[in-house]
């Protein structure tokens, strides 16, 4: 119901959820599972379609973890610190695998780590690297989905965004730049699942004949467009992150 309530019920539509755990999800035509991709396939209410989901075991949970390690400041304070660090966090990289991972690789023994810490690194760099590390993990899931999405708008079009982590403007800006896709932060995120349940029931009762009854059915609170300079910078930083990430090396994916 969250997928439907996020406005991603039609083929080519996708969204991300950024809670303690997180995921990227997309509706596709067809219903053929592809387990070798490291993604999960769920049945769509419309039998000829499927939902593909790349779940992260720990998403915004990484931010809560660093918050506790820094003495429990407010999330507003964390964002203010992160904004003091430059994009790329001064070369600090973070692998967000506090509790293992399940997509695009599956390894319950994977663990989080910081890399590239130098004498000038402080709270701003550490916090920003956590935000960027989660965004890079979402990018790795997005790349696993890319062959299934092809050149359609589903690979580059806007993504709905919901979950507590999306309350951070900075995090949304980072994710939009890392993925190279506009984000549409959904209004009233606590009721996204309820909206999906209403839509599902409405289809069954004949109230609606489409998965998008009206343009205003999925209200958007704010739009985040990928900033070209950030896209270019994060393209380089993501390449460094992948090279430092043993779980994303080709041989590791094959073992997984």
mmCIF file of C-alpha atoms in Angstrom:
data_model
loop_
_atom_site.group_PDB
_atom_site.id
_atom_site.type_symbol
_atom_site.label_atom_id
_atom_site.label_comp_id
_atom_site.label_asym_id
_atom_site.label_seq_id
_atom_site.Cartn_x
_atom_site.Cartn_y
_atom_site.Cartn_z
ATOM 1 C CA UNK A 1 0.000 0.000 0.000
ATOM 2 C CA UNK A 2 2.946 2.364 0.545
ATOM 3 C CA UNK A 3 3.931 1.986 -3.113
ATOM 4 C CA UNK A 4 0.413 2.828 -4.242
ATOM 5 C CA UNK A 5 0.107 5.694 -1.757
ATOM 6 C CA UNK A 6 3.416 7.138 -2.911
ATOM 7 C CA UNK A 7 2.076 7.459 -6.451
ATOM 8 C CA UNK A 8 4.243 4.644 -7.819
ATOM 9 C CA UNK A 9 1.465 2.273 -8.810
ATOM 10 C CA UNK A 10 1.896 2.684 -12.583
ATOM 11 C CA UNK A 11 4.780 1.274 -14.663
ATOM 12 C CA UNK A 12 7.686 3.698 -14.804
ATOM 13 C CA UNK A 13 6.814 5.240 -11.436
ATOM 14 C CA UNK A 14 9.174 4.864 -8.479
ATOM 15 C CA UNK A 15 9.746 6.138 -4.981
ATOM 16 C CA UNK A 16 12.139 5.822 -2.071
ATOM 17 C CA UNK A 17 11.447 5.297 1.590
ATOM 18 C CA UNK A 18 13.964 6.634 4.098
ATOM 19 C CA UNK A 19 13.116 5.349 7.549
ATOM 20 C CA UNK A 20 15.188 3.311 10.012
ATOM 21 C CA UNK A 21 15.451 0.883 7.124
ATOM 22 C CA UNK A 22 14.826 2.039 3.581
ATOM 23 C CA UNK A 23 14.224 1.029 0.015
ATOM 24 C CA UNK A 24 13.859 2.013 -3.598
ATOM 25 C CA UNK A 25 10.816 0.608 -5.377
ATOM 26 C CA UNK A 26 9.517 0.741 -8.926
ATOM 27 C CA UNK A 27 6.488 -0.638 -10.745
ATOM 28 C CA UNK A 28 7.260 -2.514 -13.959
ATOM 29 C CA UNK A 29 5.171 -4.292 -16.568
ATOM 30 C CA UNK A 30 5.502 -8.060 -16.543
ATOM 31 C CA UNK A 31 5.683 -10.443 -13.623
ATOM 32 C CA UNK A 32 8.911 -12.416 -14.053
ATOM 33 C CA UNK A 33 11.101 -12.628 -10.915
ATOM 34 C CA UNK A 34 14.795 -11.882 -11.418
ATOM 35 C CA UNK A 35 16.533 -13.015 -8.206
ATOM 36 C CA UNK A 36 20.007 -12.718 -9.729
ATOM 37 C CA UNK A 37 19.699 -8.919 -9.657
ATOM 38 C CA UNK A 38 19.851 -8.733 -5.848
ATOM 39 C CA UNK A 39 16.368 -7.183 -5.879
ATOM 40 C CA UNK A 40 13.074 -8.429 -4.504
ATOM 41 C CA UNK A 41 9.982 -8.936 -6.643
ATOM 42 C CA UNK A 42 6.480 -8.503 -5.227
ATOM 43 C CA UNK A 43 3.118 -9.068 -6.842
ATOM 44 C CA UNK A 44 1.369 -5.893 -7.957
ATOM 45 C CA UNK A 45 -2.413 -5.696 -7.394
ATOM 46 C CA UNK A 46 -2.616 -5.649 -11.178
ATOM 47 C CA UNK A 47 -1.497 -9.219 -11.988
ATOM 48 C CA UNK A 48 0.336 -8.352 -15.212
ATOM 49 C CA UNK A 49 2.651 -5.941 -13.355
ATOM 50 C CA UNK A 50 5.288 -6.344 -10.679
ATOM 51 C CA UNK A 51 6.963 -4.309 -7.955
ATOM 52 C CA UNK A 52 10.739 -4.446 -7.752
ATOM 53 C CA UNK A 53 12.234 -3.376 -4.446
ATOM 54 C CA UNK A 54 15.820 -2.876 -3.320
ATOM 55 C CA UNK A 55 15.749 -2.739 0.495
ATOM 56 C CA UNK A 56 18.512 -1.367 2.716
ATOM 57 C CA UNK A 57 18.635 -2.973 6.149
ATOM 58 C CA UNK A 58 19.787 0.294 7.738
ATOM 59 C CA UNK A 59 19.038 3.661 6.123
ATOM 60 C CA UNK A 60 18.123 6.573 8.406
ATOM 61 C CA UNK A 61 19.109 4.263 11.265
ATOM 62 C CA UNK A 62 22.680 5.261 10.419
ATOM 63 C CA UNK A 63 21.878 8.881 11.251
ATOM 64 C CA UNK A 64 20.307 7.866 14.556
ATOM 65 C CA UNK A 65 23.435 5.844 15.355
ATOM 66 C CA UNK A 66 25.828 8.751 14.726
ATOM 67 C CA UNK A 67 23.460 11.038 16.657
ATOM 68 C CA UNK A 68 23.773 8.808 19.709
ATOM 69 C CA UNK A 69 27.559 8.640 19.379
ATOM 70 C CA UNK A 70 27.733 12.448 19.322
ATOM 71 C CA UNK A 71 25.749 12.830 22.521
ATOM 72 C CA UNK A 72 22.183 12.940 21.219
ATOM 73 C CA UNK A 73 21.897 16.389 19.582
ATOM 74 C CA UNK A 74 18.752 17.325 17.688
ATOM 75 C CA UNK A 75 18.388 16.336 14.061
ATOM 76 C CA UNK A 76 18.386 20.031 13.213
ATOM 77 C CA UNK A 77 21.816 20.329 14.824
ATOM 78 C CA UNK A 78 23.067 17.331 12.849
ATOM 79 C CA UNK A 79 21.928 18.900 9.597
ATOM 80 C CA UNK A 80 23.541 22.209 10.542
ATOM 81 C CA UNK A 81 26.840 20.414 11.202
ATOM 82 C CA UNK A 82 26.599 18.500 7.922
ATOM 83 C CA UNK A 83 26.080 21.751 6.011
ATOM 84 C CA UNK A 84 29.386 23.012 7.421
ATOM 85 C CA UNK A 85 31.250 20.235 5.582
ATOM 86 C CA UNK A 86 31.802 20.467 1.819
ATOM 87 C CA UNK A 87 30.093 18.040 -0.555
ATOM 88 C CA UNK A 88 32.173 14.884 -0.471
ATOM 89 C CA UNK A 89 32.711 15.372 3.292
ATOM 90 C CA UNK A 90 36.344 16.297 2.857
ATOM 91 C CA UNK A 91 37.159 12.855 1.496
ATOM 92 C CA UNK A 92 35.500 10.930 4.355
ATOM 93 C CA UNK A 93 33.487 7.939 3.107
ATOM 94 C CA UNK A 94 30.972 5.871 5.056
ATOM 95 C CA UNK A 95 29.683 2.343 4.429
ATOM 96 C CA UNK A 96 26.165 2.190 5.948
ATOM 97 C CA UNK A 97 26.021 -1.507 6.849
ATOM 98 C CA UNK A 98 25.431 -1.418 10.602
ATOM 99 C CA UNK A 99 23.388 -4.644 10.544
ATOM 100 C CA UNK A 100 24.514 -6.348 7.327
ATOM 101 C CA UNK A 101 22.835 -5.797 3.975
ATOM 102 C CA UNK A 102 20.345 -7.482 1.673
ATOM 103 C CA UNK A 103 20.343 -5.415 -1.542
ATOM 104 C CA UNK A 104 21.955 -5.229 -4.030
ATOM 105 C CA UNK A 105 24.089 -7.864 -2.260
ATOM 106 C CA UNK A 106 23.163 -10.138 0.632
ATOM 107 C CA UNK A 107 25.629 -10.418 3.468
ATOM 108 C CA UNK A 108 24.438 -10.487 7.096
ATOM 109 C CA UNK A 109 28.043 -10.067 8.224
ATOM 110 C CA UNK A 110 28.678 -6.776 6.395
ATOM 111 C CA UNK A 111 29.442 -3.942 8.805
ATOM 112 C CA UNK A 112 29.656 -0.154 8.695
ATOM 113 C CA UNK A 113 32.918 1.760 8.573
ATOM 114 C CA UNK A 114 34.411 5.205 7.998
ATOM 115 C CA UNK A 115 37.293 5.658 5.567
ATOM 116 C CA UNK A 116 39.448 8.620 4.677
ATOM 117 C CA UNK A 117 39.440 10.263 8.107
ATOM 118 C CA UNK A 118 42.263 12.787 8.430
ATOM 119 C CA UNK A 119 43.260 15.261 11.132
ATOM 120 C CA UNK A 120 40.903 17.928 9.786
ATOM 121 C CA UNK A 121 37.819 15.669 9.947
ATOM 122 C CA UNK A 122 35.327 16.552 12.654
ATOM 123 C CA UNK A 123 31.641 16.293 13.406
ATOM 124 C CA UNK A 124 30.564 18.040 10.168
ATOM 125 C CA UNK A 125 32.526 15.623 7.963
ATOM 126 C CA UNK A 126 31.398 12.542 9.884
ATOM 127 C CA UNK A 127 27.730 13.473 9.808
ATOM 128 C CA UNK A 128 27.779 14.497 6.143
ATOM 129 C CA UNK A 129 29.592 11.287 5.187
ATOM 130 C CA UNK A 130 26.793 9.299 6.840
ATOM 131 C CA UNK A 131 24.173 11.146 4.772
ATOM 132 C CA UNK A 132 26.227 10.630 1.619
ATOM 133 C CA UNK A 133 26.987 6.978 2.403
ATOM 134 C CA UNK A 134 23.294 6.128 2.611
ATOM 135 C CA UNK A 135 22.694 8.030 -0.639
ATOM 136 C CA UNK A 136 25.489 6.035 -2.301
ATOM 137 C CA UNK A 137 23.919 2.786 -1.069
ATOM 138 C CA UNK A 138 20.640 3.860 -2.659
ATOM 139 C CA UNK A 139 22.598 4.568 -5.857
ATOM 140 C CA UNK A 140 23.989 1.013 -5.798
ATOM 141 C CA UNK A 141 20.414 -0.301 -5.615
ATOM 142 C CA UNK A 142 19.372 2.081 -8.383
ATOM 143 C CA UNK A 143 22.149 0.742 -10.616
ATOM 144 C CA UNK A 144 20.965 -2.827 -9.986
ATOM 145 C CA UNK A 145 17.523 -1.754 -11.156
ATOM 146 C CA UNK A 146 18.761 0.155 -14.208
ATOM 147 C CA UNK A 147 18.907 -2.813 -16.646
ATOM 148 C CA UNK A 148 15.288 -3.600 -15.822
ATOM 149 C CA UNK A 149 14.198 0.017 -16.287
ATOM 150 C CA UNK A 150 15.940 0.482 -19.622
ATOM 151 C CA UNK A 151 15.867 3.921 -21.217
ATOM 152 C CA UNK A 152 12.321 4.646 -20.086
ATOM 153 C CA UNK A 153 11.409 7.633 -17.937
ATOM 154 C CA UNK A 154 11.384 5.241 -14.978
ATOM 155 C CA UNK A 155 15.174 5.355 -14.943
ATOM 156 C CA UNK A 156 15.454 9.136 -14.863
ATOM 157 C CA UNK A 157 12.058 10.559 -13.966
ATOM 158 C CA UNK A 158 11.007 11.990 -10.610
ATOM 159 C CA UNK A 159 10.985 9.786 -7.527
ATOM 160 C CA UNK A 160 8.516 10.163 -4.721
ATOM 161 C CA UNK A 161 10.236 10.408 -1.340
ATOM 162 C CA UNK A 162 8.828 9.587 2.075
ATOM 163 C CA UNK A 163 9.924 8.428 5.523
ATOM 164 C CA UNK A 164 11.342 10.326 8.465
ATOM 165 C CA UNK A 165 14.774 10.804 6.905
ATOM 166 C CA UNK A 166 13.218 12.780 4.053
ATOM 167 C CA UNK A 167 12.349 15.564 6.486
ATOM 168 C CA UNK A 168 15.972 16.649 6.040
ATOM 169 C CA UNK A 169 16.237 19.090 3.134
ATOM 170 C CA UNK A 170 19.968 18.472 2.916
ATOM 171 C CA UNK A 171 19.556 14.715 2.700
ATOM 172 C CA UNK A 172 16.991 15.102 -0.086
ATOM 173 C CA UNK A 173 19.354 17.443 -1.946
ATOM 174 C CA UNK A 174 22.180 14.921 -1.636
ATOM 175 C CA UNK A 175 20.066 11.955 -2.750
ATOM 176 C CA UNK A 176 18.684 13.834 -5.765
ATOM 177 C CA UNK A 177 22.233 14.688 -6.868
ATOM 178 C CA UNK A 178 23.636 11.203 -6.210
ATOM 179 C CA UNK A 179 20.810 9.494 -8.126
ATOM 180 C CA UNK A 180 20.598 12.210 -10.774
ATOM 181 C CA UNK A 181 16.812 12.182 -10.412
ATOM 182 C CA UNK A 182 14.370 14.783 -9.109
ATOM 183 C CA UNK A 183 12.842 13.989 -5.726
ATOM 184 C CA UNK A 184 9.261 14.855 -4.874
ATOM 185 C CA UNK A 185 8.930 14.893 -1.088
ATOM 186 C CA UNK A 186 5.420 13.703 -0.363
ATOM 187 C CA UNK A 187 3.194 15.664 1.973
ATOM 188 C CA UNK A 188 1.720 14.014 5.072
ATOM 189 C CA UNK A 189 4.182 11.095 4.991
ATOM 190 C CA UNK A 190 2.587 9.290 7.948
ATOM 191 C CA UNK A 191 -0.538 8.713 5.834
ATOM 192 C CA UNK A 192 1.112 7.504 2.625
ATOM 193 C CA UNK A 193 0.227 3.889 3.443
ATOM 194 C CA UNK A 194 -3.329 4.877 4.363
ATOM 195 C CA UNK A 195 -3.681 6.681 1.039
ATOM 196 C CA UNK A 196 -2.557 3.518 -0.717
ATOM 197 C CA UNK A 197 -5.106 1.418 1.181
ATOM 198 C CA UNK A 198 -7.860 3.856 0.185
ATOM 199 C CA UNK A 199 -6.748 3.656 -3.440
ATOM 200 C CA UNK A 200 -6.665 -0.153 -3.361
ATOM 201 C CA UNK A 201 -10.132 -0.335 -1.807
ATOM 202 C CA UNK A 202 -11.435 2.282 -4.218
ATOM 203 C CA UNK A 203 -10.268 0.254 -7.205
ATOM 204 C CA UNK A 204 -11.958 -2.858 -5.810
ATOM 205 C CA UNK A 205 -15.207 -0.961 -5.184
ATOM 206 C CA UNK A 206 -15.179 0.728 -8.592
ATOM 207 C CA UNK A 207 -14.580 4.242 -7.276
ATOM 208 C CA UNK A 208 -11.397 4.622 -9.329
ATOM 209 C CA UNK A 209 -10.350 3.105 -12.632
ATOM 210 C CA UNK A 210 -6.689 4.171 -12.468
ATOM 211 C CA UNK A 211 -3.826 4.084 -9.978
ATOM 212 C CA UNK A 212 -3.678 7.891 -10.117
ATOM 213 C CA UNK A 213 -7.250 9.122 -9.633
ATOM 214 C CA UNK A 214 -6.305 12.815 -9.842
ATOM 215 C CA UNK A 215 -3.142 14.956 -9.968
ATOM 216 C CA UNK A 216 -3.743 16.093 -6.388
ATOM 217 C CA UNK A 217 -4.247 12.600 -4.981
ATOM 218 C CA UNK A 218 -0.521 12.411 -4.142
ATOM 219 C CA UNK A 219 0.287 15.851 -2.686
ATOM 220 C CA UNK A 220 3.914 16.972 -2.889
ATOM 221 C CA UNK A 221 5.405 19.119 -0.152
ATOM 222 C CA UNK A 222 8.615 20.121 -1.921
ATOM 223 C CA UNK A 223 10.559 19.363 -5.098
ATOM 224 C CA UNK A 224 14.319 18.752 -5.135
ATOM 225 C CA UNK A 225 16.062 18.986 -8.511
ATOM 226 C CA UNK A 226 19.547 17.503 -9.019
ATOM 227 C CA UNK A 227 22.042 20.361 -8.934
ATOM 228 C CA UNK A 228 24.400 19.875 -11.925
ATOM 229 C CA UNK A 229 27.576 20.798 -10.021
ATOM 230 C CA UNK A 230 26.670 18.377 -7.222
ATOM 231 C CA UNK A 231 25.783 15.631 -9.712
ATOM 232 C CA UNK A 232 29.254 15.900 -11.226
ATOM 233 C CA UNK A 233 31.003 15.961 -7.861
ATOM 234 C CA UNK A 234 29.053 13.000 -6.530
ATOM 235 C CA UNK A 235 29.697 11.006 -9.678
ATOM 236 C CA UNK A 236 33.383 11.110 -8.737
ATOM 237 C CA UNK A 237 32.745 10.525 -5.029
ATOM 238 C CA UNK A 238 30.471 7.563 -5.767
ATOM 239 C CA UNK A 239 33.205 5.954 -7.849
ATOM 240 C CA UNK A 240 35.580 6.288 -4.892
ATOM 241 C CA UNK A 241 32.932 4.846 -2.567
ATOM 242 C CA UNK A 242 32.437 1.802 -4.799
ATOM 243 C CA UNK A 243 36.190 1.196 -5.035
ATOM 244 C CA UNK A 244 36.404 1.284 -1.237
ATOM 245 C CA UNK A 245 33.349 -0.926 -0.775
ATOM 246 C CA UNK A 246 34.361 -4.614 -0.788
ATOM 247 C CA UNK A 247 30.738 -5.727 -0.981
ATOM 248 C CA UNK A 248 30.164 -4.005 -4.328
ATOM 249 C CA UNK A 249 33.176 -5.488 -6.083
ATOM 250 C CA UNK A 250 32.161 -7.848 -8.935
ATOM 251 C CA UNK A 251 33.655 -10.916 -7.237
ATOM 252 C CA UNK A 252 31.767 -10.126 -4.020
ATOM 253 C CA UNK A 253 28.487 -9.815 -5.903
ATOM 254 C CA UNK A 254 29.117 -13.171 -7.530
ATOM 255 C CA UNK A 255 29.753 -14.811 -4.156
ATOM 256 C CA UNK A 256 26.600 -13.213 -2.708
#
